[in-house]
XYZ file of N, CA and C in Angstrom:
648
model
N 12.388 -12.533 14.033
C 11.444 -13.456 13.400
C 10.092 -13.530 14.095
N 10.129 -13.486 15.413
C 8.903 -13.496 16.231
C 8.083 -12.303 15.863
N 8.681 -11.130 15.823
C 7.958 -9.900 15.484
C 7.426 -9.930 14.065
N 8.209 -10.429 13.118
C 7.765 -10.509 11.704
C 6.602 -11.518 11.564
N 6.700 -12.642 12.256
C 5.606 -13.631 12.229
C 4.345 -13.063 12.674
N 4.394 -12.391 13.853
C 3.149 -11.927 14.401
C 2.608 -10.681 13.706
N 3.497 -9.943 13.030
C 3.036 -8.859 12.152
C 2.232 -9.439 11.017
N 2.721 -10.495 10.384
C 1.904 -11.154 9.317
C 0.641 -11.679 9.866
N 0.632 -12.312 11.056
C -0.587 -12.825 11.641
C -1.580 -11.743 11.884
N -1.104 -10.520 12.254
C -2.020 -9.430 12.441
C -2.763 -9.067 11.137
N -2.034 -9.062 10.008
C -2.641 -8.824 8.668
C -3.617 -9.932 8.361
N -3.283 -11.133 8.655
C -4.185 -12.290 8.417
C -5.449 -12.187 9.221
N -5.292 -11.762 10.516
C -6.473 -11.538 11.349
C -7.386 -10.475 10.762
N -6.804 -9.437 10.167
C -7.527 -8.414 9.583
C -8.324 -8.922 8.383
N -7.674 -9.776 7.533
C -8.370 -10.369 6.352
C -9.482 -11.291 6.769
N -9.249 -12.024 7.829
C -10.280 -12.962 8.355
C -11.542 -12.194 8.884
N -11.252 -11.019 9.474
C -12.297 -10.218 9.960
C -13.160 -9.649 8.769
N -12.490 -9.339 7.638
C -13.279 -8.877 6.502
C -14.105 -10.017 5.974
N -13.512 -11.259 5.856
C -14.304 -12.376 5.392
C -15.544 -12.636 6.310
N -15.356 -12.250 7.611
C -16.465 -12.486 8.561
C -17.504 -11.361 8.447
N -17.211 -10.367 7.687
C -18.216 -9.287 7.482
C -17.883 -7.846 7.983
N -16.703 -7.720 8.577
C -16.297 -6.381 9.042
C -16.079 -5.480 7.839
N -16.611 -4.218 7.844
C -16.432 -3.326 6.680
C -15.064 -2.562 6.640
N -14.444 -2.427 7.838
C -13.192 -1.685 7.878
C -12.344 -2.277 9.007
N -11.120 -2.644 8.630
C -10.186 -3.171 9.634
C -8.815 -2.492 9.528
N -8.181 -2.203 10.633
C -6.828 -1.612 10.634
C -5.865 -2.662 11.283
N -4.964 -3.134 10.471
C -3.964 -4.075 10.953
C -2.709 -3.242 11.288
N -2.394 -3.065 12.552
C -1.192 -2.246 12.976
C 0.023 -3.183 12.890
N 0.603 -3.335 11.781
C 1.700 -4.263 11.571
C 3.049 -3.553 11.697
N 3.953 -4.143 12.445
C 5.370 -3.736 12.498
C 6.143 -4.984 12.857
N 7.153 -5.331 12.112
C 7.755 -4.658 10.982
C 6.804 -4.619 9.779
N 7.064 -3.702 8.866
C 6.261 -3.602 7.628
C 6.588 -4.813 6.730
N 5.949 -4.873 5.548
C 6.097 -6.046 4.706
C 6.267 -5.834 3.243
N 5.946 -4.661 2.682
C 5.720 -4.585 1.238
C 6.997 -4.684 0.409
N 8.198 -4.669 0.979
C 9.376 -4.959 0.201
C 9.769 -6.416 0.203
N 9.057 -7.269 0.904
C 9.447 -8.683 0.973
C 8.864 -9.491 -0.208
N 9.706 -10.209 -0.884
C 9.369 -11.127 -1.956
C 9.141 -12.509 -1.310
N 8.612 -13.519 -2.038
C 8.544 -14.883 -1.438
C 9.952 -15.400 -0.995
N 11.027 -14.976 -1.704
C 12.317 -15.502 -1.370
C 13.360 -14.430 -1.142
N 12.924 -13.211 -0.698
C 13.872 -12.086 -0.557
C 13.326 -11.157 0.510
N 14.167 -10.676 1.373
C 13.692 -9.692 2.302
C 14.440 -8.321 2.002
N 13.954 -7.249 2.451
C 14.625 -5.951 2.230
C 13.750 -4.796 2.841
N 14.443 -3.673 3.057
C 13.689 -2.513 3.513
C 12.925 -2.735 4.799
N 13.580 -3.471 5.801
C 12.904 -3.763 7.063
C 11.872 -4.804 6.993
N 11.665 -5.344 5.802
C 10.537 -6.323 5.594
C 11.000 -7.716 5.432
N 10.376 -8.631 6.137
C 10.764 -10.042 6.136
C 9.600 -10.965 5.639
N 8.372 -10.628 5.952
C 7.176 -11.373 5.441
C 6.273 -10.265 4.856
N 5.709 -10.480 3.765
C 4.853 -9.469 3.105
C 3.390 -9.523 3.599
N 3.174 -8.721 4.641
C 1.888 -8.781 5.318
C 0.701 -8.553 4.415
N 0.763 -7.569 3.563
C -0.367 -7.193 2.700
C -0.588 -8.299 1.655
N 0.517 -8.841 1.103
C 0.387 -9.906 0.100
C -0.177 -11.199 0.726
N 0.289 -11.490 1.947
C -0.275 -12.711 2.603
C -1.762 -12.560 2.865
N -2.156 -11.342 3.290
C -3.574 -11.077 3.565
C -4.409 -11.133 2.237
N -3.864 -10.557 1.210
C -4.540 -10.583 -0.105
C -4.710 -12.008 -0.641
N -3.654 -12.840 -0.380
C -3.744 -14.232 -0.792
C -4.869 -15.016 -0.036
N -4.972 -14.764 1.204
C -6.056 -15.383 2.045
C -7.406 -14.908 1.460
N -7.564 -13.630 1.136
C -8.868 -13.193 0.619
C -9.143 -13.821 -0.745
N -8.162 -13.883 -1.632
C -8.335 -14.509 -2.953
C -8.707 -15.944 -2.807
N -8.073 -16.642 -1.832
C -8.399 -18.048 -1.621
C -9.796 -18.298 -1.061
N -10.397 -17.168 -0.531
C -11.755 -17.225 -0.031
C -12.762 -16.703 -1.052
N -12.331 -16.610 -2.337
C -13.253 -16.209 -3.388
C -13.386 -14.726 -3.542
N -12.635 -13.927 -2.851
C -12.724 -12.478 -2.969
C -11.844 -11.972 -4.161
N -12.103 -10.773 -4.595
C -11.394 -10.160 -5.718
C -10.667 -8.883 -5.152
N -9.433 -9.078 -4.626
C -8.795 -7.949 -3.940
C -8.008 -7.009 -4.906
N -8.070 -5.747 -4.558
C -7.161 -4.826 -5.090
C -6.252 -4.272 -3.962
N -4.997 -3.997 -4.279
C -4.063 -3.470 -3.250
C -3.612 -2.106 -3.649
N -3.830 -1.094 -2.812
C -3.307 0.262 -3.096
C -2.193 0.568 -2.072
N -0.991 0.746 -2.592
C 0.144 0.982 -1.732
C 0.457 2.516 -1.801
N 0.294 3.158 -0.604
C 0.587 4.602 -0.591
C 1.756 4.912 0.346
N 2.622 3.879 0.563
C 3.885 4.161 1.256
C 4.759 5.005 0.335
N 5.721 5.704 0.946
C 6.676 6.559 0.178
C 7.477 5.742 -0.791
N 7.864 4.510 -0.427
C 8.613 3.679 -1.265
C 7.711 2.624 -2.033
N 8.223 2.270 -3.196
C 7.471 1.325 -4.071
C 7.309 -0.017 -3.340
N 6.145 -0.521 -3.417
C 5.898 -1.910 -2.816
C 6.368 -2.985 -3.779
N 7.694 -3.132 -3.984
C 8.254 -4.000 -4.971
C 7.969 -5.467 -4.692
N 7.966 -5.849 -3.388
C 7.745 -7.172 -3.037
C 6.253 -7.555 -3.373
N 5.356 -6.673 -2.964
C 3.914 -7.016 -3.298
C 3.679 -7.104 -4.793
N 4.329 -6.194 -5.513
C 4.187 -6.294 -7.029
C 4.672 -7.571 -7.520
N 5.802 -8.058 -7.002
C 6.396 -9.282 -7.516
C 5.524 -10.481 -7.224
N 4.827 -10.479 -6.119
C 4.005 -11.653 -5.746
C 2.844 -11.794 -6.759
N 2.298 -10.717 -7.243
C 1.052 -10.743 -8.058
C 1.292 -10.357 -9.480
N 2.532 -10.209 -9.912
C 2.868 -9.641 -11.181
C 2.354 -10.488 -12.378
N 2.260 -11.754 -12.208
C 1.808 -12.658 -13.253
C 0.359 -13.078 -13.091
N -0.350 -12.495 -12.212
C -1.721 -12.893 -11.812
C -2.759 -11.831 -12.244
N -3.913 -12.362 -12.586
C -5.029 -11.463 -12.985
C -6.069 -11.390 -11.884
N -5.918 -12.100 -10.818
C -6.995 -12.104 -9.768
C -6.764 -11.094 -8.684
N -5.633 -10.410 -8.672
C -5.326 -9.319 -7.704
C -4.735 -8.095 -8.469
N -5.338 -6.958 -8.276
C -4.793 -5.762 -8.865
C -3.895 -5.057 -7.848
N -2.729 -4.552 -8.323
C -1.757 -3.867 -7.503
C -1.509 -2.505 -8.077
N -1.591 -1.470 -7.252
C -1.329 -0.118 -7.622
C -0.465 0.519 -6.563
N 0.548 1.238 -6.969
C 1.457 1.876 -6.038
C 1.695 3.378 -6.354
N 1.566 4.245 -5.470
C 2.023 5.662 -5.500
C 3.334 5.729 -4.685
N 4.393 6.266 -5.288
C 5.660 6.204 -4.549
C 6.660 7.185 -5.179
N 7.736 7.461 -4.455
C 8.776 8.254 -4.995
C 9.412 7.590 -6.174
N 9.750 8.396 -7.246
C 10.298 7.886 -8.451
C 11.559 7.074 -8.146
N 11.577 5.810 -8.610
C 12.688 4.916 -8.392
C 14.016 5.471 -9.006
N 13.956 6.407 -9.894
C 15.210 7.064 -10.372
C 15.908 7.781 -9.264
N 15.125 8.210 -8.187
C 15.665 8.925 -7.041
C 15.710 8.237 -5.752
N 14.912 7.141 -5.633
C 14.663 6.613 -4.282
C 14.639 5.080 -4.299
N 14.962 4.456 -3.219
C 14.833 3.030 -2.978
C 13.395 2.549 -3.400
N 13.292 1.367 -4.095
C 14.287 0.404 -4.354
C 15.062 0.607 -5.626
N 14.932 1.692 -6.351
C 15.715 2.064 -7.479
C 15.515 1.222 -8.716
N 15.427 -0.086 -8.605
C 15.358 -0.979 -9.748
C 13.906 -1.390 -10.091
N 12.957 -0.842 -9.386
C 11.560 -1.364 -9.531
C 10.558 -0.188 -9.202
N 9.438 -0.264 -9.885
C 8.391 0.727 -9.652
C 8.246 1.778 -10.702
N 8.702 1.526 -11.887
C 8.585 2.421 -13.029
C 7.204 2.238 -13.649
N 6.770 3.331 -14.314
C 5.407 3.301 -14.898
C 5.234 2.300 -16.001
N 6.403 1.884 -16.544
C 6.342 0.855 -17.675
C 6.039 -0.575 -17.120
N 6.036 -0.717 -15.859
C 5.778 -2.085 -15.246
C 4.290 -2.233 -15.039
N 3.636 -3.030 -15.813
C 2.221 -3.167 -15.851
C 1.697 -4.578 -15.642
N 2.582 -5.487 -15.294
C 2.226 -6.881 -15.163
C 2.752 -7.672 -16.349
N 2.643 -9.000 -16.219
C 3.199 -9.966 -17.217
C 2.319 -11.095 -17.404
N 2.159 -11.604 -18.593
C 1.401 -12.765 -18.920
C -0.070 -12.506 -18.583
N -0.650 -13.419 -17.800
C -2.033 -13.210 -17.346
C -2.191 -11.906 -16.557
N -1.138 -11.496 -15.917
C -1.195 -10.253 -15.060
C -1.061 -8.987 -15.779
N -0.826 -9.034 -17.088
C -0.616 -7.765 -17.857
C -1.854 -6.864 -17.739
N -1.606 -5.629 -17.309
C -2.625 -4.646 -17.159
C -3.232 -4.670 -15.763
N -2.664 -5.544 -14.888
C -3.187 -5.638 -13.499
C -2.196 -5.040 -12.469
N -1.178 -4.332 -12.957
C -0.271 -3.535 -12.130
C -0.230 -2.135 -12.702
N -0.282 -1.206 -11.761
C -0.198 0.229 -12.079
C 0.752 0.945 -11.166
N 1.831 1.584 -11.710
C 2.782 2.292 -10.893
C 2.653 3.783 -11.280
N 2.580 4.582 -10.223
C 2.486 6.056 -10.390
C 3.681 6.683 -9.618
N 4.850 6.682 -10.203
C 6.012 7.288 -9.493
C 5.862 8.828 -9.456
N 6.283 9.380 -8.361
C 6.123 10.834 -8.077
C 7.469 11.507 -7.931
N 7.626 12.724 -8.332
C 8.853 13.452 -8.137
C 9.075 13.717 -6.669
N 10.304 13.819 -6.268
C 10.636 14.309 -4.937
C 9.983 15.723 -4.729
N 9.696 15.977 -3.533
C 9.044 17.293 -3.172
C 7.587 17.364 -3.557
N 6.945 16.250 -4.046
C 5.527 16.306 -4.374
C 4.750 16.680 -3.173
N 3.818 17.602 -3.342
C 2.931 18.036 -2.220
C 1.532 17.490 -2.357
N 0.623 18.028 -1.545
C -0.747 17.470 -1.445
C -1.509 17.524 -2.712
N -1.511 18.613 -3.363
C -2.404 18.774 -4.586
C -2.003 17.757 -5.684
N -0.724 17.658 -5.966
C -0.246 16.711 -7.061
C -0.505 15.240 -6.503
N -0.305 15.061 -5.263
C -0.471 13.689 -4.717
C -1.958 13.270 -4.839
N -2.898 14.141 -4.524
C -4.353 13.749 -4.628
C -4.687 13.511 -6.066
N -4.101 14.251 -6.970
C -4.383 14.061 -8.406
C -3.914 12.647 -8.859
N -2.752 12.277 -8.377
C -2.303 10.893 -8.674
C -3.184 9.866 -8.032
N -3.621 10.129 -6.847
C -4.505 9.166 -6.219
C -5.819 8.994 -6.875
N -6.364 10.083 -7.479
C -7.542 9.993 -8.257
C -7.344 8.986 -9.435
N -6.171 9.073 -10.100
C -5.863 8.148 -11.171
C -5.858 6.748 -10.706
N -5.194 6.547 -9.520
C -5.120 5.203 -8.951
C -6.469 4.648 -8.647
N -7.381 5.392 -8.041
C -8.633 4.885 -7.655
C -9.538 4.604 -8.871
N -9.332 5.452 -9.954
C -10.090 5.141 -11.186
C -9.689 3.824 -11.767
N -8.410 3.506 -11.759
C -7.910 2.215 -12.270
C -8.448 1.058 -11.415
N -8.455 1.303 -10.074
C -8.974 0.249 -9.187
C -10.420 -0.023 -9.428
N -11.201 1.057 -9.583
C -12.639 0.911 -9.903
C -12.880 0.085 -11.142
N -12.007 0.350 -12.130
C -12.134 -0.416 -13.445
C -11.882 -1.870 -13.227
N -11.035 -2.247 -12.255
C -10.829 -3.611 -11.982
C -12.021 -4.335 -11.328
N -12.911 -3.520 -10.671
C -14.079 -3.891 -9.984
C -13.789 -4.909 -8.857
N -12.927 -4.562 -7.925
C -12.654 -5.438 -6.782
C -13.790 -5.395 -5.835
N -13.875 -6.508 -4.953
C -14.843 -6.524 -3.874
C -14.227 -6.320 -2.524
N -12.954 -5.991 -2.502
C -12.281 -5.676 -1.227
C -11.009 -4.892 -1.626
N -10.696 -3.909 -0.751
C -9.488 -3.032 -0.989
C -8.537 -3.173 0.215
N -7.309 -3.490 -0.099
C -6.204 -3.511 0.925
C -5.393 -2.245 0.648
N -5.110 -1.491 1.712
C -4.333 -0.306 1.585
C -3.028 -0.532 2.360
N -1.874 -0.554 1.641
C -0.621 -0.553 2.331
C -0.352 0.874 2.722
N -0.576 1.111 4.019
C -0.641 2.493 4.544
C 0.694 2.945 5.154
N 1.423 3.648 4.376
C 2.725 4.192 4.858
C 2.589 5.694 5.150
N 3.193 6.142 6.169
C 3.219 7.564 6.585
C 4.567 8.179 6.349
N 5.470 7.518 5.604
C 6.711 8.127 5.335
C 6.709 9.132 4.188
N 5.448 9.434 3.714
C 5.239 10.546 2.774
C 5.138 11.880 3.492
N 5.178 11.830 4.812
C 5.128 13.075 5.601
C 6.381 13.979 5.367
N 6.201 15.221 5.274
C 7.271 16.130 5.220
C 8.166 16.023 6.482
N 9.430 15.840 6.263
C 10.314 15.707 7.360
C 10.625 14.270 7.847
N 9.996 13.260 7.223
C 10.312 11.951 7.517
C 11.737 11.579 7.194
N 12.522 11.012 8.065
C 13.929 10.800 7.805
C 14.242 9.862 6.637
N 13.240 9.064 6.193
C 13.406 8.242 5.075
C 12.570 8.618 3.861
N 12.018 9.841 3.935
C 11.142 10.300 2.905
C 11.636 11.504 2.139
N 10.777 11.930 1.139
C 11.185 13.087 0.329
C 10.001 13.763 -0.281
N 8.774 13.341 0.141
C 7.561 14.071 -0.306
C 7.237 15.144 0.732
N 6.160 15.897 0.453
C 5.874 17.090 1.267
C 4.399 17.076 1.756
N 3.885 15.871 2.143
C 2.555 15.836 2.775
C 2.609 16.261 4.198
N 1.558 16.877 4.669
C 1.430 17.234 6.073
C 0.428 16.214 6.725
N 0.392 16.200 8.003
C -0.547 15.347 8.732
C -1.965 15.542 8.154
N -2.329 16.820 8.029
C -3.660 17.084 7.537
C -3.945 16.639 6.120
N -2.894 16.376 5.386
C -3.101 15.933 3.969
C -3.764 14.489 3.919
N -3.661 13.796 5.024
C -4.186 12.405 5.072
C -5.658 12.482 5.307
N -6.266 13.641 5.607
C -7.745 13.683 5.736
C -8.350 13.589 4.311
N -7.962 14.432 3.365
C -8.559 14.235 2.006
C -8.181 12.934 1.364
N -6.978 12.367 1.688
C -6.665 11.010 1.205
C -7.703 10.019 1.706
N -8.012 10.113 2.993
C -9.021 9.236 3.511
C -10.386 9.458 2.911
N -10.724 10.733 2.652
C -12.033 10.975 2.010
C -12.182 10.362 0.594
N -11.050 10.464 -0.145
C -11.056 9.795 -1.482
C -11.272 8.333 -1.376
N -10.640 7.669 -0.398
C -10.742 6.254 -0.246
C -12.175 5.899 0.311
N -12.826 6.836 0.993
C -14.158 6.592 1.491
C -15.147 6.401 0.401
N -14.828 6.858 -0.836
C -15.742 6.646 -1.955
C -15.756 5.203 -2.417
N -14.783 4.379 -1.973
C -14.845 2.947 -2.275
C -15.751 2.278 -1.362
N -16.838 1.727 -1.912
C -17.979 1.205 -1.059
C -17.795 -0.221 -0.675
N -16.704 -0.851 -0.861
C -16.469 -2.227 -0.459
C -15.618 -2.278 0.794
N -15.525 -3.431 1.435
C -14.688 -3.563 2.643
C -13.249 -3.129 2.408
N -12.612 -2.542 3.468
C -11.230 -2.017 3.343
C -10.431 -2.633 4.483
N -9.242 -3.112 4.126
C -8.279 -3.504 5.134
C -7.017 -2.632 5.047
N -6.789 -1.928 6.146
C -5.540 -1.096 6.187
C -4.445 -1.906 6.790
N -3.308 -2.003 6.098
C -2.166 -2.733 6.609
C -1.050 -1.703 6.793
N -0.589 -1.561 7.963
C 0.509 -0.525 8.225
C 1.781 -0.922 7.580
N 2.407 0.058 6.932
C 3.728 -0.093 6.363
C 4.677 0.856 7.030
N 5.377 1.715 6.260
C 6.375 2.556 6.845
C 5.898 3.795 7.499
N 6.817 4.631 7.946
C 6.448 5.856 8.663
C 7.439 6.023 9.827
N 8.381 6.998 9.776
C 9.495 7.040 10.710
C 9.603 8.419 11.347
N 8.757 9.347 11.070
C 8.696 10.589 11.789
C 7.733 10.373 12.962
N 8.259 9.941 14.079
C 7.407 9.462 15.192
C 6.420 10.483 15.637
N 6.732 11.675 15.695
C 5.873 12.705 16.180
C 4.689 12.916 15.229
N 4.792 12.533 13.955
C 3.777 12.792 13.008
C 2.794 11.602 12.739
N 3.153 10.430 13.279
C 2.387 9.234 13.012
C 0.960 9.373 13.589
N 0.847 9.731 14.797
C -0.518 9.768 15.420
C -1.411 10.779 14.709
N -0.951 12.102 14.567
C -1.826 12.983 13.853
C -2.178 12.592 12.480
N -1.254 11.986 11.718
C -1.555 11.532 10.350
C -2.578 10.456 10.312
N -2.440 9.479 11.252
C -3.410 8.394 11.307
C -4.787 8.875 11.681
N -4.852 9.777 12.677
C -6.153 10.329 13.103
C -6.797 11.030 11.915
N -6.043 11.881 11.250
C -6.582 12.620 10.094
C -7.042 11.666 9.019
N -6.321 10.595 8.686
C -6.687 9.654 7.693
C -7.966 8.941 8.091
N -8.066 8.500 9.303
C -9.296 7.792 9.737
C -10.566 8.741 9.802
N -10.297 10.003 10.145
C -11.404 10.945 10.138
C -11.922 11.110 8.691
N -11.034 11.181 7.749
C -11.442 11.358 6.357
C -12.153 10.083 5.845
N -11.633 8.928 6.268
C -12.157 7.654 5.757
C -13.515 7.344 6.326
N -13.801 7.775 7.567
C -14.986 7.333 8.283
C -16.102 8.415 8.480
N -15.767 9.648 8.138
C -16.709 10.747 8.403
C -17.354 11.274 7.076
């Protein structure tokens, strides 16, 4: 619980830094959070770091969008905002027909009530590589731009790396450089919230490539 609590506080500190005017913040959170619901934990997640940070930003009058690029669907984050129109949630993830959480993350899930149209799921087949992934990310960013957010939260998972023991996609560390470049086109403040990634030898190179693409 101590680790989960301070992981969430790390994300909150990142959100507060954006409110204070920082253009880019990286919240190195562990344990991750995107599978946690308000009343349910799962997938190593106990408190939903990204959702908590987005709620703070919304409470401060900001209009957040959340882009989840972890290998697994951010089912907890989706659930938090599924009925709301003030936060847009988009997730690229392995098809739930093949991968955890299995029951959530289908393309037909688009929000409910006031939140209808404010959720976008882009499930990907196993073995998806860089070219197809970047094409899906283009679609995601187009939808986010249409929402016109004034801040972007990225649930940043590296378990999309080829060889990740909990993954099934085929991105290489260098694939995160063009991913970062695409996100660099978003001209509003960005909060990166660390999610999964379990191929320990690949985490550093993937993060460096991502930050190079995002900041250069």
